[in-house]
Tab-separated table of C-alpha atoms in Angstrom:
chain	number	residue	atom	x	y	z
A	447	MET	CA	0.000	0.000	0.000
A	448	HIS	CA	2.832	2.326	0.901
A	449	LYS	CA	4.560	1.727	-2.460
A	450	LEU	CA	1.336	2.478	-4.316
A	451	ASP	CA	0.953	5.767	-2.444
A	452	VAL	CA	4.527	6.775	-3.265
A	453	LYS	CA	3.948	5.961	-6.940
A	454	LYS	CA	0.743	8.019	-7.000
A	455	LYS	CA	2.488	10.933	-5.311
A	456	ASN	CA	5.330	10.797	-7.807
A	457	SER	CA	2.900	10.795	-10.724
A	458	ARG	CA	1.268	13.949	-9.398
A	459	TRP	CA	4.625	15.683	-9.171
A	460	TYR	CA	5.424	14.543	-12.705
A	461	PHE	CA	2.124	15.961	-13.966
A	462	LEU	CA	2.842	19.256	-12.211
A	463	SER	CA	6.345	19.435	-13.669
A	464	GLU	CA	4.988	18.878	-17.185
A	465	VAL	CA	2.344	21.584	-16.709
A	466	ILE	CA	5.070	23.984	-15.562
A	467	LYS	CA	7.224	23.112	-18.581
A	468	LEU	CA	4.246	23.938	-20.802
A	469	GLY	CA	4.379	27.482	-19.457
A	470	ARG	CA	7.985	28.021	-20.598
A	471	LEU	CA	8.638	30.191	-17.556
A	472	PRO	CA	11.974	31.696	-18.741
A	473	PHE	CA	9.988	33.840	-21.203
A	474	LEU	CA	8.225	35.451	-18.247
A	475	GLY	CA	11.570	36.900	-17.198
A	476	ALA	CA	11.874	38.773	-20.489
A	477	GLY	CA	8.347	40.137	-20.095
A	478	LEU	CA	9.082	41.257	-16.540
A	479	ILE	CA	12.192	43.112	-17.732
A	480	LEU	CA	10.194	45.032	-20.355
A	481	TYR	CA	7.388	45.779	-17.895
A	482	ALA	CA	9.784	46.935	-15.174
A	483	THR	CA	11.727	49.084	-17.654
A	484	GLY	CA	8.551	50.970	-18.550
A	485	ALA	CA	7.609	51.315	-14.887
A	486	VAL	CA	11.018	52.640	-13.831
A	487	LEU	CA	11.100	55.082	-16.764
A	488	ALA	CA	7.756	56.466	-15.577
A	489	ALA	CA	8.929	56.510	-11.959
A	490	ILE	CA	11.968	58.627	-12.875
A	491	GLY	CA	9.619	61.281	-14.231
A	492	ARG	CA	7.221	60.942	-11.309
A	493	GLY	CA	9.896	60.827	-8.607
A	494	TYR	CA	9.015	57.494	-7.023
A	495	LEU	CA	7.693	54.025	-7.816
A	496	PRO	CA	4.573	52.958	-5.841
A	497	PRO	CA	5.125	49.268	-5.021
A	498	ASP	CA	1.408	48.438	-4.772
A	499	GLN	CA	0.683	49.722	-8.275
A	500	PHE	CA	3.794	48.052	-9.674
A	501	ILE	CA	2.868	44.662	-8.196
A	502	MET	CA	-0.781	44.803	-9.215
A	503	GLY	CA	0.157	45.919	-12.710
A	504	TYR	CA	2.425	42.925	-13.137
A	505	ALA	CA	-0.268	40.689	-11.668
A	506	ILE	CA	-2.360	41.753	-14.689
A	507	LEU	CA	0.416	41.283	-17.217
A	508	MET	CA	1.917	38.014	-15.984
A	509	PRO	CA	-1.077	35.684	-16.496
A	510	ALA	CA	-1.701	37.251	-19.920
A	511	HIS	CA	1.912	36.594	-20.924
A	512	LEU	CA	1.873	33.082	-19.453
A	513	SER	CA	-1.325	32.178	-21.299
A	514	VAL	CA	0.449	32.596	-24.647
A	515	SER	CA	2.709	29.610	-23.982
A	516	TYR	CA	-0.269	27.336	-23.291
A	517	SER	CA	-2.414	28.541	-26.191
A	518	ASN	CA	0.507	28.479	-28.648
A	519	ASP	CA	1.423	24.907	-27.752
A	520	TYR	CA	-2.234	23.918	-28.102
A	521	TYR	CA	-2.695	25.446	-31.548
A	522	ASP	CA	0.804	24.495	-32.770
A	523	PHE	CA	0.369	20.868	-31.702
A	524	GLU	CA	0.533	19.447	-35.238
A	525	LEU	CA	3.462	21.680	-36.136
A	526	ASP	CA	5.870	21.391	-33.216
A	527	ASN	CA	8.599	18.764	-33.366
A	528	PRO	CA	9.701	17.620	-29.881
A	529	GLU	CA	13.079	16.600	-31.293
A	530	ALA	CA	13.704	20.172	-32.484
A	531	VAL	CA	12.960	21.864	-29.150
A	532	THR	CA	15.704	24.212	-27.908
A	533	ALA	CA	15.972	26.536	-24.936
A	534	TYR	CA	14.005	29.234	-26.788
A	535	THR	CA	12.384	27.647	-29.846
A	536	GLY	CA	10.202	24.760	-30.990
A	537	GLY	CA	7.533	24.927	-28.290
A	538	SER	CA	7.782	23.032	-25.014
A	539	GLY	CA	7.384	19.540	-26.500
A	540	VAL	CA	5.111	18.570	-23.591
A	541	LEU	CA	1.919	18.067	-25.593
A	542	GLN	CA	3.716	15.850	-28.075
A	543	ARG	CA	4.768	13.616	-25.175
A	544	HIS	CA	1.393	13.910	-23.455
A	545	PRO	CA	-1.384	14.722	-25.964
A	546	GLU	CA	-3.901	14.072	-23.188
A	547	LEU	CA	-2.876	17.473	-21.759
A	548	ARG	CA	-4.074	19.408	-24.840
A	549	GLY	CA	-7.501	20.105	-23.377
A	550	PHE	CA	-5.933	21.261	-20.133
A	551	ALA	CA	-3.578	23.609	-21.985
A	552	TRP	CA	-6.490	25.327	-23.760
A	553	LYS	CA	-8.612	25.642	-20.614
A	554	PHE	CA	-5.686	26.922	-18.542
A	555	ALA	CA	-4.870	29.551	-21.177
A	556	VAL	CA	-8.487	30.778	-21.061
A	557	LEU	CA	-8.368	30.811	-17.251
A	558	LEU	CA	-5.181	32.900	-17.241
A	559	ILE	CA	-6.697	35.407	-19.668
A	560	SER	CA	-9.812	35.639	-17.485
A	561	VAL	CA	-7.658	36.335	-14.417
A	562	SER	CA	-5.704	39.026	-16.280
A	563	LEU	CA	-8.821	40.833	-17.509
A	564	THR	CA	-10.572	40.587	-14.141
A	565	LEU	CA	-7.588	42.135	-12.358
A	566	ALA	CA	-7.402	44.822	-15.049
A	567	VAL	CA	-11.029	45.785	-14.392
A	568	ILE	CA	-10.386	45.876	-10.636
A	569	TYR	CA	-7.269	47.998	-11.134
A	570	THR	CA	-9.153	50.430	-13.367
A	571	LEU	CA	-11.915	50.832	-10.787
A	572	ILE	CA	-9.445	51.393	-7.939
A	573	TYR	CA	-6.986	53.735	-9.669
A	574	ARG	CA	-9.263	55.286	-12.336
A	575	ASN	CA	-6.787	54.262	-15.016
A	576	PRO	CA	-8.516	53.036	-18.200
A	577	ALA	CA	-5.191	52.833	-20.085
A	578	VAL	CA	-4.301	49.698	-18.134
A	579	LEU	CA	-7.568	47.995	-19.095
A	580	LEU	CA	-7.124	48.914	-22.765
A	581	LEU	CA	-3.580	47.537	-22.765
A	582	ALA	CA	-4.699	44.348	-20.999
A	583	VAL	CA	-7.458	43.744	-23.550
A	584	ALA	CA	-5.131	44.471	-26.482
A	585	GLY	CA	-2.339	42.288	-25.083
A	586	ASN	CA	-4.616	39.330	-24.386
A	587	LEU	CA	-6.230	39.508	-27.818
A	588	LEU	CA	-2.842	39.736	-29.512
A	589	GLY	CA	-1.447	36.807	-27.534
A	590	TRP	CA	-4.472	34.586	-28.127
A	591	PHE	CA	-4.864	35.242	-31.846
A	592	TYR	CA	-1.142	34.888	-32.450
A	593	SER	CA	-1.881	31.182	-33.006
A	594	ALA	CA	-5.626	30.792	-32.474
A	595	PRO	CA	-8.216	30.903	-35.277
A	596	PRO	CA	-9.685	32.703	-37.019
A	597	ALA	CA	-6.841	35.263	-37.128
A	598	ARG	CA	-3.876	32.877	-36.628
A	599	LEU	CA	-1.499	35.821	-37.055
A	600	SER	CA	1.689	33.746	-36.999
A	601	TYR	CA	0.316	31.510	-39.769
A	602	ARG	CA	-0.674	34.398	-42.049
A	603	GLY	CA	2.529	36.422	-42.096
A	604	PHE	CA	1.635	38.797	-39.262
A	605	GLY	CA	3.495	37.082	-36.411
A	606	GLU	CA	6.423	39.488	-36.604
A	607	VAL	CA	4.125	42.532	-36.511
A	608	ALA	CA	2.225	41.123	-33.526
A	609	THR	CA	5.436	40.430	-31.614
A	610	ALA	CA	6.904	43.836	-32.445
A	611	LEU	CA	3.774	45.423	-30.948
A	612	THR	CA	4.541	43.722	-27.636
A	613	GLY	CA	7.576	46.019	-27.556
A	614	PHE	CA	5.017	48.741	-26.916
A	615	ILE	CA	2.462	46.818	-24.828
A	616	PHE	CA	4.868	45.405	-22.202
A	617	PRO	CA	6.672	48.644	-21.279
A	618	ALA	CA	3.420	50.598	-21.780
A	619	MET	CA	1.750	48.497	-19.099
A	620	GLY	CA	4.544	49.270	-16.644
A	621	TYR	CA	4.614	52.932	-17.635
A	622	SER	CA	0.856	53.439	-17.456
A	623	VAL	CA	0.412	51.845	-14.022
A	624	ILE	CA	2.869	54.422	-12.667
A	625	ARG	CA	2.036	57.508	-14.747
A	626	GLY	CA	-1.589	56.724	-15.532
A	627	VAL	CA	-1.256	57.782	-19.176
A	628	ILE	CA	0.163	56.776	-22.534
A	629	ASP	CA	2.188	59.813	-23.603
A	630	THR	CA	4.940	60.980	-25.940
A	631	PRO	CA	7.948	59.745	-23.891
A	632	LEU	CA	6.484	56.247	-23.785
A	633	ILE	CA	5.809	56.179	-27.525
A	634	LEU	CA	9.294	57.445	-28.386
A	635	PHE	CA	10.956	54.995	-26.010
A	636	SER	CA	8.892	52.114	-27.389
A	637	ILE	CA	10.160	52.562	-30.960
A	638	PRO	CA	13.606	50.991	-30.355
A	639	ILE	CA	12.037	48.374	-28.084
A	640	MET	CA	9.688	47.307	-30.876
A	641	LEU	CA	12.687	47.016	-33.200
A	642	LEU	CA	14.352	44.750	-30.654
A	643	GLN	CA	11.217	42.635	-30.377
A	644	LEU	CA	11.372	42.209	-34.148
A	645	VAL	CA	14.920	40.905	-33.698
A	646	PHE	CA	13.634	38.539	-31.019
A	647	ILE	CA	10.850	36.969	-33.052
A	648	ILE	CA	12.864	36.497	-36.253
A	649	ASN	CA	15.712	35.059	-34.208
A	650	VAL	CA	13.488	32.358	-32.664
A	651	GLU	CA	11.800	31.668	-35.999
A	652	ILE	CA	15.040	30.771	-37.792
A	653	PRO	CA	15.641	27.457	-35.938
A	654	ASP	CA	11.969	26.535	-36.557
A	655	LEU	CA	12.265	27.148	-40.305
A	656	ARG	CA	11.921	23.510	-41.386
A	657	GLU	CA	8.933	22.736	-39.141
A	658	ASP	CA	7.187	26.005	-40.029
A	659	LEU	CA	7.705	25.385	-43.742
A	660	LEU	CA	6.285	21.859	-43.525
A	661	GLY	CA	3.387	23.042	-41.380
A	662	GLY	CA	2.402	25.940	-43.619
A	663	LYS	CA	3.327	28.628	-41.107
A	664	ILE	CA	4.170	31.830	-42.990
A	665	THR	CA	7.015	33.353	-40.974
A	666	PHE	CA	9.563	35.825	-42.275
A	667	PRO	CA	12.316	33.173	-42.575
A	668	VAL	CA	9.883	30.926	-44.492
A	669	ARG	CA	9.018	33.738	-46.915
A	670	MET	CA	12.415	35.363	-47.321
A	671	GLY	CA	15.035	32.829	-46.222
A	672	VAL	CA	17.728	32.820	-43.551
A	673	ARG	CA	20.055	35.391	-45.158
A	674	ALA	CA	17.328	38.031	-45.480
A	675	SER	CA	16.176	37.247	-41.926
A	676	ARG	CA	19.645	37.805	-40.499
A	677	ARG	CA	19.924	41.021	-42.541
A	678	VAL	CA	16.686	42.340	-41.039
A	679	MET	CA	17.864	41.363	-37.556
A	680	ALA	CA	21.162	43.213	-38.018
A	681	LEU	CA	19.457	46.298	-39.474
A	682	SER	CA	16.752	46.338	-36.776
A	683	ALA	CA	19.279	46.004	-33.971
A	684	ALA	CA	21.459	48.766	-35.477
A	685	ALA	CA	18.385	50.995	-35.968
A	686	ALA	CA	17.397	50.414	-32.327
A	687	THR	CA	20.868	51.475	-31.190
A	688	VAL	CA	20.688	54.659	-33.278
A	689	ALA	CA	17.119	55.396	-32.113
A	690	LEU	CA	18.136	55.032	-28.463
A	691	GLY	CA	21.015	57.442	-28.981
A	692	LEU	CA	18.773	59.978	-30.692
A	693	LEU	CA	16.444	60.070	-27.682
A	694	GLU	CA	19.167	62.137	-26.005
A	695	PHE	CA	17.989	65.086	-28.110
A	696	SER	CA	14.345	64.756	-27.115
A	697	PRO	CA	13.024	67.283	-24.566
A	698	HIS	CA	10.502	64.763	-23.250
A	699	PHE	CA	12.820	62.780	-20.965
A	700	ASP	CA	14.486	63.456	-17.643
A	701	PRO	CA	17.919	64.977	-18.415
A	702	ARG	CA	19.566	62.618	-15.933
A	703	ILE	CA	18.953	59.685	-18.296
A	704	SER	CA	21.954	59.168	-20.564
A	705	PHE	CA	20.565	57.675	-23.751
A	706	PRO	CA	24.011	57.493	-25.384
A	707	LEU	CA	24.963	55.149	-22.538
A	708	ILE	CA	21.840	53.031	-23.147
A	709	ALA	CA	22.666	52.970	-26.862
A	710	LEU	CA	26.164	51.799	-25.978
A	711	LEU	CA	24.689	49.025	-23.837
A	712	SER	CA	22.496	47.952	-26.757
A	713	LEU	CA	25.640	46.997	-28.681
A	714	THR	CA	25.509	43.893	-26.499
A	715	LEU	CA	22.852	42.717	-28.952
A	716	THR	CA	23.703	44.635	-32.114
A	717	VAL	CA	27.225	43.231	-32.388
A	718	PRO	CA	26.158	39.541	-32.334
A	719	CYS	CA	23.384	40.236	-34.861
A	720	ILE	CA	25.852	41.824	-37.261
A	721	TYR	CA	28.434	39.099	-36.620
A	722	TYR	CA	26.095	36.242	-37.517
A	723	TYR	CA	24.844	38.098	-40.581
A	724	ILE	CA	28.431	38.507	-41.839
A	725	HIS	CA	29.770	35.075	-40.878
A	726	ASN	CA	26.737	32.740	-41.066
A	727	PRO	CA	24.167	34.467	-43.283
A	728	ASP	CA	22.619	31.290	-44.721
A	729	GLU	CA	23.044	28.870	-41.833
A	730	VAL	CA	20.265	27.788	-39.474
A	731	ASN	CA	22.539	28.127	-36.465
A	732	VAL	CA	20.763	27.154	-33.247
A	733	ARG	CA	23.774	28.114	-31.155
A	734	GLY	CA	23.845	31.513	-32.850
A	735	SER	CA	20.161	32.044	-32.098
A	736	GLU	CA	20.791	31.235	-28.446
A	737	VAL	CA	23.679	33.720	-28.329
A	738	VAL	CA	21.476	36.458	-29.812
A	739	MET	CA	18.665	35.647	-27.372
A	740	ASN	CA	21.023	35.700	-24.387
A	741	SER	CA	22.475	38.994	-25.652
A	742	LEU	CA	18.987	40.477	-25.898
A	743	ILE	CA	18.243	39.481	-22.315
A	744	ALA	CA	21.604	40.826	-21.174
A	745	PHE	CA	20.866	44.219	-22.722
A	746	GLY	CA	17.418	44.268	-21.135
A	747	VAL	CA	18.899	43.594	-17.699
A	748	LEU	CA	21.675	46.181	-18.104
A	749	ASP	CA	19.220	48.804	-19.360
A	750	LEU	CA	16.860	48.163	-16.450
A	751	LEU	CA	19.659	48.274	-13.869
A	752	TYR	CA	20.877	51.563	-15.293
A	753	LEU	CA	17.414	53.138	-15.127
A	754	ILE	CA	16.992	51.858	-11.570
A	755	SER	CA	20.285	53.519	-10.636
A	756	VAL	CA	18.998	56.837	-12.062
A	757	LEU	CA	15.808	56.493	-10.015
A	758	VAL	CA	17.627	55.600	-6.799
A	759	MET	CA	20.109	58.481	-7.113
A	760	GLN	CA	17.410	61.132	-7.539
């Protein structure tokens, strides 16, 4: 009897671990960085960062972001190849091992979206901030229809546009919970972030090229090839660096923020993008994609830490 109980307990833990893997939690870290960057940017202008608003704002964003992993794996079930899964690409591979979890994945994604929207309504009622509700609705719709019918944005050639828009939505959520508005500084700051999100999505699409081609998924690498994809990544990263530097001349930001320094930090990503375009323009290089992804995260962390230092030293 004791052995049976141990076996049952172990199976529950295994189920839980597979459900967690479905969520691809490392991607939440990237979303938190973008959200916190927007929040700290707003806090520098406001003079302080209210912890209650920051936490509740992320409580709205996090389930919305997490739901995308579950809904994408559900709708990409026929497409994903568990043998091609990497740290950042190819889905989680869980549903291919356990197709009985497909129904759960769909229901859990819907539950997470419901939680996000409910909290957004509560936040709007408490803080009289409709911008947060609008962003929550837009973000959830974009995440759901990225793979879900009838829009299926990633299957119809709009996946890159949808992902680039998250470069506005994520920092805008953080910014709006602190400032209460969507204004010019946020829009200007979001332009280079959207360019970097374009780098992100094309970078993770390159290793999935074969599976996407076979599955009829119209991504940029499928349409234009690896060389053109790496060219766009290099140009987008370089444009983001230039755009960040040019923000130094805008009168809309706190003068204590050194945008040339942020632009310099962005070379953490721009240099690898240019390197792989020059040296491996036609190669589906999984290692290269991981380097670019890690470089993108590194820049996000460095940028956030710098902005935090500006806020703390006010």
